[in-house]
Amino acid sequence: MKINFKIWRQENIQTKGAFRDYQLDGINEDMSLLEAIDFLNEKLVLQGEKVIAFDYDCREGICGQCGIFVNGRAHGPHDNVTTCQVHMRSFKEGETIVLEPWRAKAFPIVKDLVVDRSAFDRIIQKGGFISAGTGSAPEANSILIGKKEADKAMDAAACIGCGACVATCKNSSASLFTASKINHLDHLPQGRIESYDRTISMVKQMELEDFGACSFTGGCEIECPQSISISQIARMNNLFMKALLKKE
Amino acid sequence: MDQLNSKVPQGKLEEKWDKYQANAKLINPANKRKLNIIVVGSGLAGAGAAATLAELGYHVDCFCFQDSPRRAHSVAAQGGINASKNYRHDGDSVWRMFYDTLKGGDFRSREANVYRLAQLSAPLIDHFTAQGVPFAREYGGVLSNRSFGGVQVERTFYARGQTGQQLLVAAYSQLSKMVEAKKVSMYTRHEMLELVVIDGKARGIITRNLVTGEIRAHNAHAVVLATGGYSRVFRLSTLAIGCNGSAIWKAHKKGAFFAAPSFTQIHPTALPQSSESQSKLTLMSESLRNDGRIWVPKNKDEKRKANEIPEDQRDYYLERRYPSYGNLAPRDISSRAAKERIDAGHGVGPLKNAVYLDFKDAIKRLGIQTIKDRYGNLFSMYKKITGIDAYQEPMLISPAAHFSMGGLWVDYELMTTINGLYAIGEANYSDHGANRLGANSLLQASIDGYFILPNTINNYLADIVKEEVPSIDHPEFQKSINEVRAHIDRLLSIDGKKTVDHFHRELGNIMWKECAMSRNQEGLIHAISKIKDIKKDFWKEVKVTGHDKEFNQELEKALRLADFLELALLMCEDALQRNESCGAHFREEYQSSDGEAQRNDEDYSYVSAWKYLSEDKFELVREQLIFEYVKPTVRSYK
């Protein structure tokens, strides 16, 4: 197939970026969108041009590294998938595909379609863990957790940290990401012990990183590759209020 | 010839690890604070090691090439992690797990290491549970289990189809905790390009900042490589695109022996290749074989859709050939059996390169909801990629290059042949022999990082605690920096006519054809000469655009491919030298009349450890394998 690409090119964070047009013929509809960019990049190299930088790694929809805004949607035209799981059969012959990076103040542009999501790492560093040292754990079955509760923990834990929730949110809120992590650990008895402190410090860090506030428009749950529900945010807010009260 | 000392402790098998720990040297906490350790890689092995070493009081510098340590390829292991807990009361024990793993590896691994792997599996599950891994649970609250290939008990723990992801997130959380505590300095988007060895000791590394291109030296008291596997040498593999062999290859060139390089696991349940333009193959978890049945049509020219083919015209070839293990036969056997049927003309799918994995009977037996609970995300992933609903019709699967059992040779302490250089997880050759059992990779990576290395590294550090680490101004660091720069400049100046991907496809094709599922002498000799040609052409004709002082993914790929081209040669040499069939190494000349592998214990019961002499010369050093407790038997799953 023949596809026209409109792709954001930007040397680095200091320089200004702009869209550039590329026409590409010979695309196979079984190619993933990322493979189509690989294909385009090979052509660019042969023409002596710099390749289009984009993030990817596992290409199985699980590592969370890829993330491109495609035709105005995070990760492309389908609900709940990563960019690497979008195939060219999803587009029409001759279509123009617009590719741009995640746009959020907290995610500075590294180059072209690549952004810096280290703000997520810093949120986790503020409490997204259970303070259990290596070698001191009790017998695993001594911590009983009912299937339903374990499933709820898993529902939240499924977050892959791709940033689509932030990218699609009109406020650039990281609430779905932060809520997922907080709720995952709060659903488990071993994680509940630090819950209040964790919630307060992670939410604070989220604010410090310049993510916006959540206004419950629900875009995040549509774009989340793991279909994490927006109700996670409500649960986090509830926990946050309780944590504040408890603190006082 | 160099002698290899495995450092396996004397005494009874069951007591070796305890005895080792009891006799290992200790370092007092005040001295630990003065010691700096470099950990390259932040997957399960690397993050576990970095977090634990930091907890113990060392300062750690941890490096990864991804944008966050939580992306490491450990995320992709879906199915589960083995542990001999015997929660199912089905006869499991440390001994049985040890035996299954040793046999699974076709008796090409070290008894003492394998026993320790089984022994540490139970506390590892406790450890991950304490860290908040949401393992699957029964209604009563206890942990749930399932079984995997190569075993007949249920010892696999899992977190839906995201086990690797969840274990990695736990390790990453622990790592994050230590970053916040300022005990770990984390360097993301950094790639190790050289190892620095001074007076026979690993003293540091040279890295490239992938965003700015800055080349920098880092010194330390010890260096730990946790850089994963190298099956991207085949180009098409189940590995993440960034996975590479560069760090261990550089270490090899600096004196670390490379063991069993040609032992590559071919995974039986990947999605089939659909075109030349493909960048990778996607793995479907092996756990699917718990309930799925594998078959091909008996009729070669079968045109009907899978569901229209009646039972008596289906060949459930694994159940037919291996009645006691059936669909749970180990990976090498299942892959080869699929290749045999595909080569015989019974393959299915548009390119006739796949077999069916059918859930019809399981859905009938257990109901669709149970199957959804067990494998839901795998089914939806399959649908996203292929557009096929596997609840309605069988999946198409095909063998693909997967885990590399080979890696840097390590002793019982996980130290390589360079003092102070350790290799953990998939980067080393240790516990899996010639074939890794399913759900043992997460296990090995985790225990290496969390439990073994943090205990064994003291033994080395205790002796050098008073030594001053050479500063990064030392001539050896400067020399290494200059070499790295020259290597990059050489690549950028070629300005040829072919892309890096072009060469990678060429290399991948020849490796897949001649050094993957089955090998023969003629093919390997041909591959060696062909790889030399590709390499020559690469250094004459490759074109890398852009420059070094920027984020340049084309340059990253070129640097990795340059190393793969050298490693591929050694892989073929290794496969050619071993005149027997064992595990993943199937030499066509050595098979029984019914197509089963013929091992030769008399002549090949050793680990091949290769010493680097020059770009195409390697010297073989043998570590004889001594089986004190188990008598190697013919590996039968019939």
XYZ file of N, CA, C and O in Angstrom, chain A residues 11 28 30-31 35 38 41-42 44-60 62-65 80-82 85 87 89 110-111 114-118 120-121 124-126 128-135 137-141 143-148 150-155 157-162 181 184-185 188 190 225-226, chain B residues 52 55 65-71 73 75-76 78 85 87 125-127 129-135 137-143 159-160 162 165-166 169 172-174 176-177 179-180 188-189 211 238-243 274-275 277-283 373 381 384-387 450-451 497-499 501-502 505 543 545-547 550-551 553-554 557:
684
model
N 15.010 18.119 16.535
C 16.379 17.669 16.848
C 16.562 17.303 18.316
O 17.120 16.279 18.639
N 3.333 -3.264 3.388
C 2.557 -4.491 3.467
C 1.538 -4.329 4.602
O 1.887 -3.835 5.669
N 0.323 -6.302 6.666
C 0.621 -7.047 7.896
C 1.698 -6.378 8.743
O 1.964 -6.795 9.868
N 2.364 -5.369 8.177
C 3.384 -4.658 8.958
C 2.705 -3.949 10.126
O 1.601 -3.450 9.994
N 6.886 -1.068 12.213
C 7.661 -1.658 11.110
C 7.597 -0.776 9.855
O 8.545 -0.704 9.084
N 10.161 1.719 10.444
C 11.470 1.092 10.158
C 11.752 1.143 8.658
O 12.854 1.461 8.217
N 12.508 4.507 7.562
C 13.858 4.871 8.024
C 14.946 4.276 7.139
O 15.965 4.922 6.887
N 14.732 3.058 6.676
C 15.740 2.460 5.793
C 15.876 3.284 4.516
O 16.967 3.496 4.011
N 15.224 6.472 4.286
C 15.867 7.743 4.634
C 17.382 7.573 4.714
O 18.132 8.423 4.230
N 17.830 6.472 5.302
C 19.272 6.235 5.412
C 19.893 6.199 4.020
O 20.912 6.850 3.765
N 19.241 5.461 3.128
C 19.803 5.349 1.774
C 19.837 6.691 1.050
O 20.652 6.916 0.173
N 18.936 7.594 1.472
C 18.969 8.946 0.889
C 19.930 9.858 1.642
O 20.021 11.048 1.381
N 20.618 9.300 2.642
C 21.582 10.094 3.414
C 20.948 10.958 4.480
O 21.577 11.866 4.998
N 19.674 10.683 4.808
C 19.001 11.502 5.826
C 19.034 10.823 7.189
O 19.179 9.609 7.281
N 18.826 11.619 8.209
C 18.753 11.057 9.556
C 17.449 10.288 9.732
O 16.410 10.700 9.204
N 17.503 9.220 10.511
C 16.289 8.432 10.741
C 15.351 9.161 11.701
O 15.772 10.041 12.451
N 14.090 8.767 11.647
C 13.100 9.323 12.571
C 13.252 8.579 13.893
O 13.151 7.347 13.936
N 13.526 9.322 14.957
C 13.697 8.674 16.258
C 12.340 8.344 16.851
O 11.431 9.181 16.844
N 12.161 7.122 17.301
C 10.935 6.742 18.019
C 11.272 5.653 19.006
O 12.244 4.925 18.838
N 10.487 5.554 20.053
C 10.769 4.593 21.113
C 10.060 3.273 20.863
O 8.904 3.251 20.426
N 10.741 2.200 21.155
C 10.150 0.867 21.010
C 11.076 -0.089 21.719
O 12.239 0.201 21.944
N 10.589 -1.232 22.091
C 11.512 -2.286 22.504
C 10.899 -3.669 22.303
O 11.243 -4.354 21.373
N 9.931 -4.067 23.146
C 9.487 -5.471 23.068
C 8.664 -5.759 21.817
O 8.659 -6.853 21.307
N 7.962 -4.760 21.344
C 7.044 -4.913 20.203
C 6.057 -6.062 20.414
O 5.717 -6.798 19.487
N 5.654 -6.226 21.651
C 4.636 -7.229 21.978
C 3.531 -6.608 22.814
O 2.732 -7.303 23.417
N 3.833 -4.955 25.647
C 3.940 -5.175 27.084
C 4.995 -4.307 27.776
O 4.868 -4.000 28.947
N 6.041 -3.865 27.047
C 7.120 -3.151 27.755
C 6.751 -1.708 28.044
O 7.293 -1.097 28.956
N 5.837 -1.164 27.246
C 5.383 0.203 27.496
C 6.287 1.277 26.924
O 6.052 2.463 27.113
N 7.347 0.880 26.218
C 8.283 1.903 25.732
C 7.760 2.652 24.509
O 8.009 3.842 24.369
N -7.418 0.786 23.597
C -6.701 -0.164 24.454
C -5.606 -0.990 23.782
O -5.517 -2.210 24.004
N -4.807 -0.372 22.930
C -3.628 -1.078 22.406
C -2.410 -0.169 22.465
O -2.534 1.050 22.533
N -1.233 -0.777 22.402
C -0.001 0.005 22.292
C 0.275 0.275 20.814
O -0.302 -0.381 19.940
N 1.198 -2.580 18.473
C 0.141 -3.521 18.132
C -0.849 -2.963 17.104
O -1.914 -3.532 16.871
N -1.534 -2.319 13.294
C -1.041 -2.833 12.021
C -1.524 -1.977 10.861
O -2.528 -1.295 10.962
N -2.983 -2.669 8.303
C -4.324 -2.965 7.796
C -5.383 -2.069 8.448
O -6.525 -2.018 8.002
N 12.620 14.402 23.650
C 14.039 14.059 23.526
C 14.484 14.267 22.080
O 15.477 14.909 21.807
N 13.715 13.713 21.172
C 13.981 13.886 19.743
C 12.785 13.330 18.963
O 12.246 12.274 19.326
N 10.262 10.856 20.369
C 10.698 10.297 21.666
C 10.556 11.340 22.768
O 11.004 12.474 22.609
N 9.929 10.934 23.867
C 9.824 11.852 25.011
C 10.499 11.246 26.241
O 10.787 10.056 26.279
N 10.721 12.103 27.214
C 11.352 11.685 28.468
C 10.256 11.454 29.519
O 9.627 12.400 29.967
N 10.049 10.180 29.884
C 8.993 9.871 30.862
C 9.555 9.591 32.247
O 8.936 8.875 33.039
N 10.751 10.119 32.531
C 11.359 9.789 33.822
C 10.554 10.332 35.002
O 10.751 9.905 36.139
N 7.617 9.539 35.626
C 6.943 8.339 36.156
C 7.848 7.608 37.144
O 7.406 7.143 38.190
N 9.132 7.501 36.769
C 10.082 6.822 37.667
C 10.168 7.559 39.002
O 10.238 6.944 40.060
N 7.300 6.748 41.260
C 7.479 5.428 41.895
C 8.506 5.506 43.026
O 8.337 4.894 44.086
N 9.565 6.278 42.784
C 10.605 6.378 43.816
C 10.069 6.946 45.133
O 10.641 6.749 46.192
N 8.938 7.654 45.056
C 8.381 8.274 46.263
C 7.475 7.332 47.061
O 6.744 7.792 47.932
N 6.273 3.884 45.579
C 5.638 2.809 44.808
C 6.268 1.455 45.053
O 6.619 0.751 44.112
N 6.456 1.130 46.308
C 7.098 -0.137 46.659
C 6.631 -0.572 48.036
O 6.008 0.198 48.760
N 6.947 -1.815 48.350
C 6.717 -2.305 49.713
C 8.090 -2.400 50.363
O 9.003 -2.987 49.781
N 8.238 -1.834 51.513
C 9.567 -1.823 52.127
C 9.906 -3.177 52.737
O 9.935 -3.340 53.953
N 10.114 -4.156 51.862
C 10.490 -5.487 52.344
C 11.907 -5.773 51.879
O 12.175 -5.760 50.685
N 12.783 -6.003 52.812
C 14.176 -6.285 52.458
C 14.324 -7.691 51.904
O 13.479 -8.553 52.148
N 15.391 -7.910 51.165
C 15.627 -9.247 50.619
C 15.999 -10.206 51.740
O 16.803 -9.866 52.605
N 15.394 -11.390 51.694
C 15.810 -12.438 52.627
C 15.060 -12.452 53.946
O 15.378 -13.232 54.835
N 11.496 -12.511 54.119
C 10.066 -12.706 53.860
C 9.486 -13.905 54.615
O 10.149 -14.922 54.752
N 8.250 -13.783 55.079
C 7.578 -14.941 55.685
C 7.101 -15.917 54.606
O 7.067 -15.561 53.427
N 6.733 -17.096 54.995
C 6.216 -18.102 54.063
C 5.066 -17.483 53.256
O 4.170 -16.852 53.819
N 5.111 -17.672 51.944
C 4.156 -16.968 51.076
C 2.699 -17.243 51.440
O 1.878 -16.322 51.475
N 2.360 -18.487 51.737
C 0.961 -18.807 52.044
C 0.546 -18.370 53.443
O -0.601 -18.571 53.843
N 0.461 -15.326 54.080
C -0.300 -14.104 53.785
C -1.455 -14.529 52.879
O -1.286 -14.651 51.668
N -2.594 -14.763 53.456
C -3.736 -15.201 52.645
C -4.409 -13.986 52.007
O -4.627 -12.972 52.664
N -4.709 -14.110 50.728
C -5.405 -13.028 50.023
C -6.489 -13.679 49.170
O -6.177 -14.529 48.318
N -7.713 -13.318 49.403
C -8.811 -13.915 48.634
C -8.664 -13.638 47.147
O -8.079 -12.616 46.761
N -9.167 -14.544 46.343
C -8.991 -14.409 44.895
C -9.503 -13.063 44.392
O -8.866 -12.416 43.558
N -10.677 -12.660 44.902
C -11.268 -11.408 44.400
C -10.358 -10.220 44.664
O -10.165 -9.356 43.814
N -7.092 -10.368 45.242
C -5.868 -10.545 44.460
C -6.114 -10.108 43.020
O -5.253 -9.483 42.389
N -7.296 -10.429 42.507
C -7.626 -10.022 41.131
C -7.689 -8.497 41.004
O -7.266 -7.927 40.004
N -8.230 -7.850 42.029
C -8.304 -6.385 41.996
C -6.901 -5.788 42.006
O -6.620 -4.804 41.311
N -6.024 -6.377 42.820
C -4.639 -5.897 42.854
C -4.030 -6.046 41.467
O -3.359 -5.151 40.958
N -4.288 -7.190 40.838
C -3.721 -7.462 39.514
C -4.297 -6.500 38.474
O -3.569 -6.018 37.596
N -5.599 -6.194 38.565
C -6.224 -5.253 37.619
C -5.459 -3.930 37.613
O -5.212 -3.343 36.561
N -2.331 -3.493 38.904
C -0.896 -3.721 38.666
C -0.573 -3.862 37.188
O 0.579 -3.770 36.785
N -1.612 -4.088 36.380
C -1.383 -4.347 34.957
C -0.806 -3.153 34.193
O -0.334 -3.303 33.070
N -0.815 -1.968 34.798
C -0.283 -0.752 34.143
C 1.127 -0.988 33.627
O 1.977 -1.499 34.342
N 1.389 -0.598 32.367
C 2.727 -0.789 31.789
C 3.517 0.519 31.717
O 4.599 0.558 31.142
N 2.968 1.582 32.261
C 3.731 2.836 32.337
C 4.060 3.463 30.992
O 5.104 4.082 30.831
N 3.164 3.328 30.028
C 3.476 3.836 28.679
C 3.252 5.341 28.553
O 3.848 5.991 27.702
N -0.733 2.278 40.553
C 0.344 1.795 41.426
C -0.097 1.808 42.887
O 0.122 0.850 43.634
N -2.795 -0.964 43.422
C -2.207 -2.310 43.371
C -1.694 -2.690 44.757
O -2.048 -3.735 45.309
N -0.891 -1.833 45.352
C -0.281 -2.177 46.642
C -1.282 -2.086 47.787
O -1.192 -2.831 48.758
N -3.332 -5.213 48.737
C -2.634 -6.348 49.339
C -2.321 -6.054 50.804
O -1.867 -4.947 51.126
N 0.093 -6.892 52.602
C 1.494 -6.525 52.849
C 1.811 -5.107 52.385
O 2.783 -4.502 52.837
N -3.587 0.723 27.280
C -3.453 -0.595 26.647
C -3.876 -1.741 27.562
O -4.138 -2.835 27.099
N -3.927 -1.497 28.846
C -4.333 -2.559 29.773
C -5.774 -2.363 30.251
O -6.197 -3.030 31.203
N 19.444 -5.172 46.024
C 19.899 -5.928 47.189
C 21.299 -5.494 47.621
O 21.569 -5.343 48.819
N 20.897 -2.392 49.467
C 20.349 -2.665 50.805
C 21.444 -3.130 51.762
O 21.430 -2.830 52.949
N 19.814 0.567 28.892
C 19.714 1.336 27.645
C 18.295 1.838 27.408
O 18.069 2.717 26.590
N 17.319 1.268 28.139
C 15.935 1.714 27.959
C 15.702 3.060 28.661
O 16.565 3.519 29.393
N 14.507 3.623 28.458
C 14.227 4.919 29.097
C 13.900 4.768 30.574
O 13.935 5.732 31.314
N 13.570 3.544 30.977
C 13.301 3.284 32.391
C 13.660 1.824 32.681
O 13.455 0.965 31.828
N 14.170 1.559 33.896
C 14.524 0.165 34.193
C 13.316 -0.771 34.112
O 13.487 -1.978 33.944
N 12.103 -0.211 34.211
C 10.924 -1.083 34.206
C 10.608 -1.661 32.818
O 9.671 -2.437 32.655
N 11.405 -1.278 31.804
C 11.128 -1.797 30.459
C 11.925 -3.054 30.123
O 11.748 -3.610 29.054
N 13.628 -6.534 29.279
C 12.887 -7.577 28.569
C 12.299 -8.651 29.486
O 11.480 -9.464 29.036
N 10.037 -8.185 31.255
C 8.591 -7.899 31.229
C 7.835 -8.865 30.329
O 6.646 -9.084 30.502
N 8.547 -9.405 29.341
C 7.825 -10.160 28.323
C 7.573 -11.603 28.707
O 6.787 -12.284 28.056
N 5.735 -14.268 30.091
C 4.335 -14.179 30.496
C 3.899 -15.266 31.464
O 3.157 -15.048 32.398
N 7.425 -25.665 45.888
C 6.728 -25.450 47.157
C 5.904 -26.680 47.555
O 5.485 -26.799 48.698
N 2.890 -27.099 47.082
C 1.571 -26.684 47.592
C 0.469 -27.612 47.099
O -0.584 -27.705 47.699
N 9.684 -17.256 46.073
C 8.245 -16.968 45.981
C 7.799 -16.187 47.224
O 7.010 -15.245 47.135
N 8.350 -16.565 48.370
C 8.030 -15.814 49.600
C 8.455 -14.348 49.417
O 7.714 -13.425 49.752
N 9.651 -14.185 48.877
C 10.226 -12.853 48.696
C 9.347 -11.989 47.777
O 9.009 -10.849 48.101
N 6.227 -12.446 47.004
C 4.914 -12.223 47.625
C 5.010 -11.052 48.598
O 4.160 -10.160 48.605
N 6.078 -11.038 49.375
C 6.260 -9.943 50.338
C 6.407 -8.597 49.630
O 6.018 -7.559 50.154
N 6.960 -8.622 48.421
C 7.147 -7.371 47.661
C 5.868 -6.911 46.965
O 5.858 -5.876 46.321
N 4.820 -7.730 47.047
C 3.544 -7.296 46.477
C 3.246 -7.792 45.072
O 2.410 -7.209 44.375
N 3.900 -8.871 44.652
C 3.544 -9.423 43.339
C 2.153 -10.070 43.443
O 1.944 -10.927 44.290
N 1.209 -9.625 42.627
C -0.158 -10.166 42.740
C -0.295 -11.533 42.071
O -0.969 -11.680 41.064
N 0.364 -12.523 42.646
C 0.262 -13.878 42.107
C -1.189 -14.340 42.123
O -1.978 -13.926 42.984
N -4.374 -16.463 42.913
C -4.769 -17.068 44.195
C -5.986 -17.949 44.018
O -6.817 -17.723 43.141
N -6.112 -18.889 44.916
C -7.334 -19.685 45.001
C -8.354 -18.888 45.824
O -7.980 -17.944 46.520
N -9.630 -19.324 45.808
C -10.646 -18.574 46.547
C -10.331 -18.509 48.037
O -10.619 -17.538 48.717
N -9.711 -19.570 48.549
C -9.376 -19.590 49.972
C -8.201 -18.703 50.341
O -7.845 -18.604 51.503
N -7.563 -18.109 49.344
C -6.492 -17.156 49.646
C -5.083 -17.671 49.440
O -4.125 -16.908 49.503
N -4.944 -18.995 49.207
C -3.589 -19.512 48.999
C -3.169 -19.325 47.536
O -4.001 -19.096 46.659
N -1.877 -19.454 47.313
C -1.357 -19.244 45.956
C -1.755 -20.388 45.030
O -1.856 -21.538 45.437
N 1.127 -14.631 37.487
C 0.289 -13.446 37.703
C -0.384 -13.175 36.365
O 0.196 -12.530 35.495
N -1.551 -13.721 36.196
C -2.246 -13.739 34.901
C -1.245 -14.093 33.804
O -0.442 -15.006 33.982
N 1.042 -12.057 32.867
C 1.983 -10.933 33.002
C 3.006 -11.220 34.086
O 3.444 -10.305 34.790
N 6.316 -9.302 33.807
C 6.042 -7.879 34.034
C 5.908 -7.600 35.540
O 6.489 -6.667 36.075
N 5.146 -8.439 36.220
C 4.897 -8.190 37.638
C 6.136 -8.411 38.495
O 6.382 -7.669 39.440
N 8.321 -5.428 37.784
C 7.830 -4.221 38.455
C 8.207 -4.262 39.941
O 8.602 -3.254 40.530
N 11.884 -3.528 40.086
C 12.053 -2.106 39.749
C 11.616 -1.225 40.927
O 12.237 -0.195 41.220
N 10.562 -1.651 41.629
C 10.104 -0.901 42.805
C 11.187 -0.889 43.874
O 11.467 0.145 44.478
N 11.793 -2.061 44.093
C 12.857 -2.140 45.093
C 14.042 -1.278 44.667
O 14.665 -0.608 45.480
N 13.839 1.350 42.745
C 13.416 2.754 42.893
C 13.568 3.216 44.338
O 13.967 4.355 44.596
N 13.242 2.308 45.247
C 13.373 2.619 46.674
C 14.827 2.986 46.994
O 15.097 3.942 47.708
N 17.075 4.015 44.817
C 17.454 5.244 44.099
C 17.076 6.442 44.978
O 17.860 7.371 45.177
N 15.863 6.371 45.524
C 15.380 7.447 46.396
C 16.276 7.568 47.644
O 16.542 8.665 48.115
N 19.776 5.774 33.055
C 18.938 5.226 31.980
C 19.458 5.747 30.637
O 20.225 6.709 30.601
N 19.008 5.112 29.563
C 19.479 5.452 28.217
C 21.004 5.573 28.165
O 21.568 6.513 27.615
N 21.356 9.706 24.645
C 20.684 10.960 24.274
C 21.687 12.000 23.796
O 21.496 12.642 22.761
N 12.131 -13.783 19.559
C 11.071 -13.296 20.446
C 11.590 -12.167 21.339
O 10.842 -11.626 22.138
N 12.866 -11.858 21.219
C 13.459 -10.856 22.108
C 13.063 -9.436 21.721
O 12.771 -9.158 20.560
N 13.123 -8.558 22.716
C 12.883 -7.142 22.445
C 13.948 -6.665 21.464
O 15.056 -7.204 21.426
N 13.600 -5.633 20.695
C 14.491 -5.187 19.628
C 15.847 -4.723 20.172
O 16.876 -4.896 19.530
N 15.833 -4.148 21.345
C 17.085 -3.616 21.880
C 18.012 -4.659 22.485
O 19.183 -4.368 22.753
N 17.518 -5.870 22.734
C 18.355 -6.900 23.357
C 19.607 -7.104 22.515
O 19.537 -7.174 21.288
N 5.220 -13.665 9.040
C 4.270 -13.460 7.944
C 4.890 -12.747 6.755
O 4.370 -12.805 5.653
N 6.030 -12.055 6.964
C 6.660 -11.412 5.813
C 8.116 -11.086 6.111
O 8.556 -11.131 7.255
N 9.442 -8.238 5.946
C 9.587 -6.925 6.571
C 9.468 -6.989 8.092
O 9.645 -5.984 8.767
N 9.187 -8.163 8.605
C 8.955 -8.260 10.037
C 10.207 -7.947 10.846
O 11.313 -8.314 10.446
N 10.001 -7.277 11.976
C 11.154 -6.894 12.785
C 11.377 -7.875 13.917
O 12.454 -7.944 14.477
N 10.342 -8.598 14.279
C 10.502 -9.569 15.362
C 9.359 -10.575 15.331
O 8.399 -10.409 14.588
N 9.480 -11.582 16.182
C 8.403 -12.555 16.308
C 7.817 -12.438 17.711
O 8.522 -12.138 18.662
N 6.528 -12.654 17.792
C 5.866 -12.506 19.075
C 5.672 -13.861 19.721
O 5.260 -14.815 19.074
N 5.983 -13.902 20.985
C 5.856 -15.153 21.721
C 4.469 -15.272 22.330
O 3.946 -14.327 22.876
N -9.965 -16.677 32.233
C -9.248 -16.356 33.467
C -7.766 -16.697 33.347
O -6.897 -15.972 33.800
N -4.184 -10.552 22.956
C -2.978 -10.145 22.230
C -2.932 -10.842 20.866
O -2.624 -10.229 19.846
N -5.258 -9.111 18.554
C -4.765 -7.810 18.092
C -3.800 -7.985 16.923
O -3.804 -7.231 15.972
N -2.930 -8.972 17.027
C -1.879 -9.129 16.019
C -2.383 -9.802 14.754
O -2.050 -9.409 13.649
N -3.205 -10.841 14.942
C -3.576 -11.637 13.765
C -4.984 -11.366 13.277
O -5.343 -11.750 12.172
N -5.784 -10.756 14.134
C -7.183 -10.545 13.784
C -8.026 -11.809 13.972
O -9.196 -11.837 13.606
N 18.994 -11.585 43.388
C 18.594 -11.323 44.777
C 19.399 -12.137 45.794
O 19.771 -11.635 46.846
N 19.581 -13.422 45.497
C 20.086 -14.310 46.554
C 21.547 -14.727 46.405
O 22.247 -14.849 47.398
N 26.552 1.876 1.037
C 25.295 1.908 0.292
C 24.224 1.007 0.879
O 23.141 0.874 0.326
N 24.510 0.354 2.000
C 23.520 -0.576 2.551
C 23.205 -0.238 4.006
O 24.074 0.232 4.738
N 21.972 -0.540 4.395
C 21.557 -0.187 5.758
C 21.991 -1.256 6.765
O 22.289 -2.388 6.401
N 20.011 -2.669 8.865
C 18.983 -3.715 8.830
C 19.222 -4.712 7.701
O 18.948 -5.899 7.849
N 19.739 -4.217 6.593
C 20.039 -5.104 5.470
C 21.025 -6.189 5.932
O 20.824 -7.381 5.698
N 19.469 -8.615 8.460
C 18.611 -9.632 7.815
C 19.477 -10.744 7.209
O 19.162 -11.930 7.340
N 25.927 2.026 5.886
C 25.695 3.473 5.896
C 24.953 3.825 7.182
O 23.860 3.306 7.430
N 23.626 7.188 9.107
C 23.479 8.644 8.980
C 23.497 9.313 10.356
O 23.443 8.642 11.378
N 23.550 10.621 10.362
C 23.591 11.365 11.614
C 24.998 11.343 12.191
O 25.942 10.877 11.554
N 25.132 11.849 13.413
C 26.462 11.890 14.028
C 26.424 11.295 15.421
O 25.395 10.783 15.872
N 24.461 12.936 19.304
C 23.003 13.091 19.321
C 22.354 11.738 19.570
O 23.022 10.710 19.581
N 21.062 11.769 19.773
C 20.269 10.549 19.905
C 20.233 9.912 18.516
O 19.620 10.444 17.605
N 19.644 6.327 16.833
C 19.301 4.913 16.976
C 19.945 4.051 15.892
O 20.161 2.862 16.100
N 20.240 4.667 14.756
C 20.885 3.913 13.682
C 22.306 3.528 14.106
O 22.760 2.417 13.858
N 22.161 0.662 16.609
C 21.948 -0.627 15.937
C 23.232 -1.128 15.291
O 23.558 -2.304 15.337
